[in-house]
Amino acid sequence: MAWRKIACSKTELDLGVTLICGQSFRWKETAPGEWTGVLKNLVWNLKQSDDLLFYKTLEESPAASSDLTQEDILKDYFQLHVNLSKLYEQWSSDDPNFKSKASSFRGVRILRQDPVENLFSFICSSNNNISRISGMVERMCEEFGTSLGEYEGLHHYSFPSIESLAKGSVEQKLRKLGFGYRAKYINQSARFIMENHSEHWLHNLRKLPYNEAKSELMKLCGVGAKVADCVCLMSLDKNDVVPVDTHVWQIAQKYLPSLRSSKTITPQVYNAVGNHFRELWGEYAGWAHSVSLHRIVYNF
DNA sequence: TTTGGACCTGGCTCC
DNA sequence: CTCTTCAGGTCCAAT
């Protein structure tokens, strides 16, 4: 199948960084400058030039998303309606630190992910590293997802349904797949959602205000403030949320001397740090956070 | 309300 | 090659 294209400048979207920086764990660079992954139950191939985003899929017509064209799916996933250059200008003008240290890393966007994939992937992220998380998520899809076919020698699977993760045998299977103590969190959270809500409940959290959505998420086992915030930001449309991880915490201490007395991230401290950056960066604070964090984690 | 430990695993550094 | 430490946290028990 031939490549199709969408107009999109590299300053608005840096594919490589955006796909690999630890938001989604399912994209792989299968050739130089070319990424393969699963989105809306389709296998996608993506690449870009300075002003075009190229895409093709394994299947022509998506059964599970027939109401959307493939172009619509990508525009939604990358949130291309958001003018990133304009936001960089705003963050640079409001925050000298962003301007001097982060503003040159162009095209880092927040993906609009599926809440189910987002939640269960990030339950895996606690006290863990990106490389291992990626392997775990891949094995989870292989074990509990459905096959989407083979593409250039690689098999691809859908992200498992909540129902399939709620079954009795899941914890033990995940343990064998190397999930450690997170195996229980995944199974218990899935079971809690199926027993108290429904498969679609997570999607509906998009309609709730931030605080309510977060508080609902934190009722799940293995979901604390940080994971809940990641889900709010990356799949529930709460663009101003800044998840406070160890990196953000380190940075925050430099600029908020009043917080230095705390040895650990207490709920109060967590909120103070999150609020600080939310006020500093504004409506899309979570996006600015991802730009800054990328720079920190990869030590550029 | 706050604090310190334990928790699975595998990649990493340093012997 | 073995050992220690640690990685984008969370839960639990004891203050």
Coordinates of C-alpha atoms (C1' of nucleotides) in Angstrom, one line a residue:
Chain A
M1 CA 0.0 0.0 0.0
A2 CA 1.2 3.5 -0.9
W3 CA 2.1 6.1 1.7
R4 CA -0.5 8.8 2.3
K5 CA 0.3 12.2 3.8
I6 CA -0.8 15.0 6.0
A7 CA 0.6 18.5 6.0
C8 CA 2.6 18.8 9.2
S9 CA 5.8 20.6 9.9
K10 CA 8.6 19.1 11.9
T11 CA 8.5 21.9 14.4
E12 CA 4.9 21.0 15.1
L13 CA 5.6 17.3 15.5
D14 CA 8.9 15.5 16.0
L15 CA 7.7 11.9 15.4
G16 CA 10.6 10.1 16.9
V17 CA 10.7 12.0 20.2
T18 CA 7.0 12.1 20.6
L19 CA 6.5 8.3 20.0
I20 CA 9.5 7.1 22.1
C21 CA 9.7 9.6 25.0
G22 CA 7.7 7.4 27.4
Q23 CA 4.0 8.3 26.8
S24 CA 3.1 5.3 24.7
F25 CA 5.2 2.2 25.0
R26 CA 4.1 0.5 21.8
W27 CA 5.9 2.3 19.0
K28 CA 9.1 0.9 17.5
E29 CA 11.6 2.4 15.0
T30 CA 11.4 -0.4 12.5
A31 CA 13.7 1.4 10.0
P32 CA 15.6 4.6 10.2
G33 CA 13.0 7.4 10.6
E34 CA 10.2 4.9 10.3
W35 CA 7.9 3.8 13.2
T36 CA 5.5 0.9 13.5
G37 CA 2.8 0.6 16.1
V38 CA -0.8 -0.1 16.9
L39 CA -3.5 2.5 17.1
K40 CA -7.3 2.0 17.0
N41 CA -6.8 -1.7 16.3
L42 CA -4.8 -1.0 13.2
V43 CA -1.1 -1.5 12.5
W44 CA 0.4 1.8 11.4
N45 CA 3.6 2.8 9.7
L46 CA 4.7 6.4 10.2
K47 CA 7.5 8.6 8.9
Q48 CA 7.9 12.3 8.2
S49 CA 9.7 15.0 6.1
D50 CA 10.2 18.6 7.1
D51 CA 6.6 19.5 6.3
L52 CA 4.7 16.2 5.8
L53 CA 3.6 13.3 7.9
F54 CA 3.4 10.0 6.0
Y55 CA 1.3 7.1 7.0
K56 CA 0.1 3.7 5.9
T57 CA -1.8 0.9 7.6
L58 CA -1.8 -2.9 7.3
E59 CA -5.5 -3.1 6.7
E60 CA -7.4 -0.7 4.4
S61 CA -10.7 -0.4 6.2
P62 CA -10.8 -0.4 10.0
A63 CA -13.7 -2.4 11.3
A64 CA -13.5 -1.0 14.8
S65 CA -13.4 2.7 13.8
S66 CA -15.4 2.9 10.6
D67 CA -16.8 6.3 11.4
L68 CA -13.4 7.9 11.3
T69 CA -11.1 8.2 8.3
Q70 CA -7.5 7.2 8.9
E71 CA -6.4 10.8 8.5
D72 CA -8.9 11.8 11.3
I73 CA -7.5 9.1 13.5
L74 CA -4.0 10.4 13.2
K75 CA -5.0 14.1 13.6
D76 CA -6.8 13.2 16.7
Y77 CA -4.0 11.0 18.1
F78 CA -1.4 13.7 17.6
Q79 CA -3.8 16.5 18.4
L80 CA -2.7 18.4 15.4
H81 CA -5.4 21.1 16.0
V82 CA -3.2 22.3 18.9
N83 CA -0.7 24.9 17.6
L84 CA 2.5 23.9 19.3
S85 CA 4.7 26.7 18.0
K86 CA 2.4 29.2 19.5
L87 CA 2.5 27.4 22.9
Y88 CA 6.4 27.3 22.8
E89 CA 6.3 31.0 22.3
Q90 CA 4.0 31.4 25.3
W91 CA 6.0 29.1 27.6
S92 CA 9.2 30.8 26.5
S93 CA 7.8 34.2 27.3
D94 CA 6.3 33.2 30.7
D95 CA 9.3 31.1 31.8
P96 CA 12.9 32.1 31.2
N97 CA 14.0 28.6 32.3
F98 CA 11.9 27.0 29.6
K99 CA 13.2 29.4 27.0
S100 CA 16.9 28.8 27.8
K101 CA 16.8 25.0 28.4
A102 CA 13.8 23.4 26.6
S103 CA 12.5 25.6 23.9
S104 CA 15.0 24.3 21.3
F105 CA 13.5 20.8 21.5
R106 CA 10.8 21.3 19.0
G107 CA 7.8 19.2 18.1
V108 CA 7.3 17.3 21.4
R109 CA 3.6 16.8 21.7
I110 CA 1.2 15.0 24.1
L111 CA -0.5 12.1 22.4
R112 CA -4.2 11.6 22.8
Q113 CA -4.1 8.0 23.8
D114 CA -6.7 5.4 24.5
P115 CA -7.5 5.5 28.2
V116 CA -7.4 1.8 28.7
E117 CA -3.9 1.4 27.1
N118 CA -2.8 4.5 28.9
L119 CA -3.9 3.4 32.4
F120 CA -2.7 -0.2 32.3
S121 CA 0.6 0.7 30.7
F122 CA 1.2 3.3 33.4
I123 CA 0.3 0.9 36.2
C124 CA 3.4 -0.9 34.9
S125 CA 5.5 2.2 35.2
S126 CA 5.9 2.5 39.0
N127 CA 9.4 2.2 40.2
N128 CA 10.4 1.0 36.7
N129 CA 12.2 2.1 33.6
I130 CA 11.0 2.7 30.1
S131 CA 12.9 -0.1 28.5
R132 CA 11.4 -2.7 30.8
I133 CA 7.9 -1.2 30.7
S134 CA 8.0 -1.5 26.9
G135 CA 8.8 -5.2 27.0
M136 CA 6.1 -5.8 29.6
V137 CA 3.4 -4.0 27.6
E138 CA 4.4 -5.9 24.5
R139 CA 4.1 -9.2 26.3
M140 CA 0.8 -8.2 27.8
C141 CA -0.7 -7.5 24.4
E142 CA 0.7 -10.7 23.0
E143 CA -0.8 -12.7 25.8
F144 CA -4.2 -11.0 26.2
G145 CA -4.8 -9.0 23.0
T146 CA -6.1 -10.2 19.7
S147 CA -3.8 -10.7 16.7
L148 CA -3.9 -7.9 14.1
G149 CA -1.6 -9.7 11.7
E150 CA 2.0 -9.7 10.6
Y151 CA 3.8 -6.8 9.2
E152 CA 7.4 -7.0 7.9
G153 CA 8.0 -10.1 10.0
L154 CA 6.6 -8.7 13.2
H155 CA 3.3 -9.8 14.8
H156 CA 1.0 -7.2 16.2
Y157 CA -1.7 -7.3 18.8
S158 CA -4.5 -5.1 20.0
F159 CA -4.3 -3.8 23.5
P160 CA -6.2 -6.2 25.8
S161 CA -9.7 -5.3 26.8
I162 CA -10.4 -4.6 30.5
E163 CA -12.6 -7.7 30.6
S164 CA -9.7 -9.9 29.4
L165 CA -7.5 -8.5 32.1
A166 CA -10.1 -9.1 34.8
K167 CA -10.1 -12.9 34.5
G168 CA -8.9 -15.0 37.4
S169 CA -5.8 -16.5 35.8
V170 CA -4.4 -13.1 34.8
E171 CA -2.3 -12.3 37.8
Q172 CA -0.4 -15.6 37.7
K173 CA 0.2 -15.3 34.0
L174 CA 1.5 -11.7 34.3
R175 CA 3.8 -12.8 37.1
K176 CA 5.3 -15.4 34.7
L177 CA 5.7 -12.6 32.1
G178 CA 7.9 -10.7 34.5
F179 CA 5.4 -8.1 35.8
G180 CA 6.4 -8.6 39.5
Y181 CA 4.1 -7.1 42.0
R182 CA 2.3 -5.1 39.3
A183 CA 0.6 -8.2 38.1
K184 CA -1.8 -8.0 41.0
Y185 CA -2.4 -4.2 40.5
I186 CA -3.5 -4.8 36.8
N187 CA -5.8 -7.7 37.6
Q188 CA -7.4 -6.1 40.6
S189 CA -7.9 -2.8 38.8
A190 CA -9.4 -4.5 35.8
R191 CA -11.7 -6.5 38.1
F192 CA -12.7 -3.4 40.0
I193 CA -13.7 -1.6 36.9
M194 CA -15.7 -4.5 35.5
E195 CA -17.5 -5.1 38.8
N196 CA -18.3 -1.5 39.6
H197 CA -18.4 0.2 36.2
S198 CA -18.0 -1.0 32.6
E199 CA -15.5 -1.4 29.8
H200 CA -16.4 2.1 28.6
W201 CA -16.2 3.8 32.0
L202 CA -12.6 5.1 31.5
H203 CA -13.5 6.9 28.3
N204 CA -16.3 8.6 30.1
L205 CA -13.9 10.1 32.6
R206 CA -13.1 12.5 29.8
K207 CA -16.3 14.3 30.6
L208 CA -15.5 14.8 34.3
P209 CA -13.5 17.7 35.7
Y210 CA -9.8 17.0 36.5
N211 CA -10.2 16.5 40.3
E212 CA -13.1 14.1 39.9
A213 CA -11.5 12.0 37.2
K214 CA -8.3 11.8 39.2
S215 CA -10.1 10.9 42.4
E216 CA -12.0 8.1 40.5
L217 CA -8.7 6.7 39.1
M218 CA -7.0 6.7 42.5
K219 CA -9.6 4.3 43.8
L220 CA -7.8 1.7 41.6
C221 CA -5.2 -0.5 43.0
G222 CA -1.7 0.5 41.9
V223 CA -2.9 4.0 40.8
G224 CA -1.5 6.8 42.9
A225 CA -1.3 10.5 42.2
K226 CA 1.4 10.3 39.6
V227 CA -0.2 7.5 37.5
A228 CA -3.6 9.1 37.8
D229 CA -2.2 12.4 36.5
C230 CA -0.5 10.7 33.6
V231 CA -3.8 9.2 32.6
C232 CA -5.6 12.6 33.0
L233 CA -3.0 14.3 30.8
M234 CA -2.4 11.7 28.2
S235 CA -5.8 10.3 27.6
L236 CA -8.5 12.3 29.5
D237 CA -7.9 15.7 27.9
K238 CA -6.6 17.4 31.0
N239 CA -3.9 19.4 29.2
D240 CA -2.9 21.5 32.2
V241 CA -2.0 18.6 34.4
V242 CA 1.7 18.2 35.4
P243 CA 2.5 14.7 36.7
V244 CA 5.1 15.0 39.4
D245 CA 7.7 12.3 39.2
T246 CA 11.2 12.1 40.7
H247 CA 12.6 14.3 37.9
V248 CA 10.0 17.0 38.2
W249 CA 10.5 16.9 42.0
Q250 CA 14.2 17.4 41.7
I251 CA 13.7 20.4 39.4
A252 CA 11.0 21.9 41.5
Q253 CA 13.2 21.9 44.6
K254 CA 15.6 24.3 42.9
Y255 CA 12.8 26.8 42.2
L256 CA 10.7 26.3 45.2
P257 CA 13.0 26.6 48.3
S258 CA 10.0 26.4 50.6
L259 CA 9.6 22.7 49.6
R260 CA 13.1 21.7 50.4
S261 CA 12.3 20.7 53.9
S262 CA 10.4 17.7 52.7
K263 CA 12.3 14.5 52.2
T264 CA 9.7 12.8 50.2
I265 CA 6.8 13.7 47.9
T266 CA 3.9 13.9 50.3
P267 CA 0.4 14.6 48.9
Q268 CA 0.7 18.2 49.9
V269 CA 4.1 18.6 48.3
Y270 CA 2.9 16.8 45.2
N271 CA 0.0 19.2 44.8
A272 CA 2.2 22.2 45.5
V273 CA 4.6 21.2 42.7
G274 CA 1.9 20.4 40.3
N275 CA 0.1 23.7 40.9
H276 CA 3.3 25.6 40.6
F277 CA 4.0 24.4 37.1
R278 CA 0.3 24.6 36.1
E279 CA 0.3 28.3 37.1
L280 CA 3.6 28.9 35.4
W281 CA 2.8 27.3 32.1
G282 CA -0.9 27.7 31.9
E283 CA -3.6 25.9 30.0
Y284 CA -1.3 23.4 28.3
A285 CA 1.1 23.0 31.3
G286 CA 1.2 19.3 30.9
W287 CA 2.6 19.7 27.4
A288 CA 5.3 22.0 28.5
H289 CA 6.2 19.4 31.2
S290 CA 6.7 16.8 28.5
V291 CA 9.1 19.0 26.6
S292 CA 11.1 19.8 29.7
L293 CA 11.0 16.2 30.9
H294 CA 12.3 14.8 27.6
R295 CA 15.3 17.1 28.0
I296 CA 15.9 16.0 31.5
V297 CA 15.5 12.2 31.0
Y298 CA 17.6 12.1 27.9
N299 CA 20.1 14.6 29.3
F300 CA 20.5 16.7 26.2
Chain B
dT1 C1' -1.3 13.7 58.6
dT2 C1' 3.3 12.1 58.0
dT3 C1' 7.3 8.8 57.5
dG4 C1' 9.9 4.8 56.4
dG5 C1' 10.2 0.2 54.2
dA6 C1' 9.0 -3.4 51.2
dC7 C1' 8.1 -4.6 46.7
dC8 C1' 9.5 -7.7 41.3
dT9 C1' 12.7 -7.4 37.7
dG10 C1' 16.5 -6.6 34.7
dG11 C1' 19.9 -3.3 32.9
dC12 C1' 23.7 -1.0 34.6
dT13 C1' 28.2 0.0 36.9
dC14 C1' 32.0 -1.4 39.2
dC15 C1' 34.9 -4.9 41.1
Chain C
dC1 C1' 31.4 -12.8 36.6
dT2 C1' 29.1 -11.2 41.0
dC3 C1' 27.5 -7.4 43.7
dT4 C1' 25.1 -3.2 44.5
dT5 C1' 22.0 0.2 43.1
dC6 C1' 18.3 2.0 40.9
dA7 C1' 14.3 3.0 37.8
dG8 C1' 9.1 8.4 35.5
dG9 C1' 5.6 4.8 42.5
dT10 C1' 2.3 2.7 45.5
dC11 C1' 0.8 0.5 49.5
dC12 C1' 0.9 -0.4 54.3
dA13 C1' 1.9 0.0 59.0
dA14 C1' 3.3 2.7 62.7
dT15 C1' 3.6 7.4 64.4

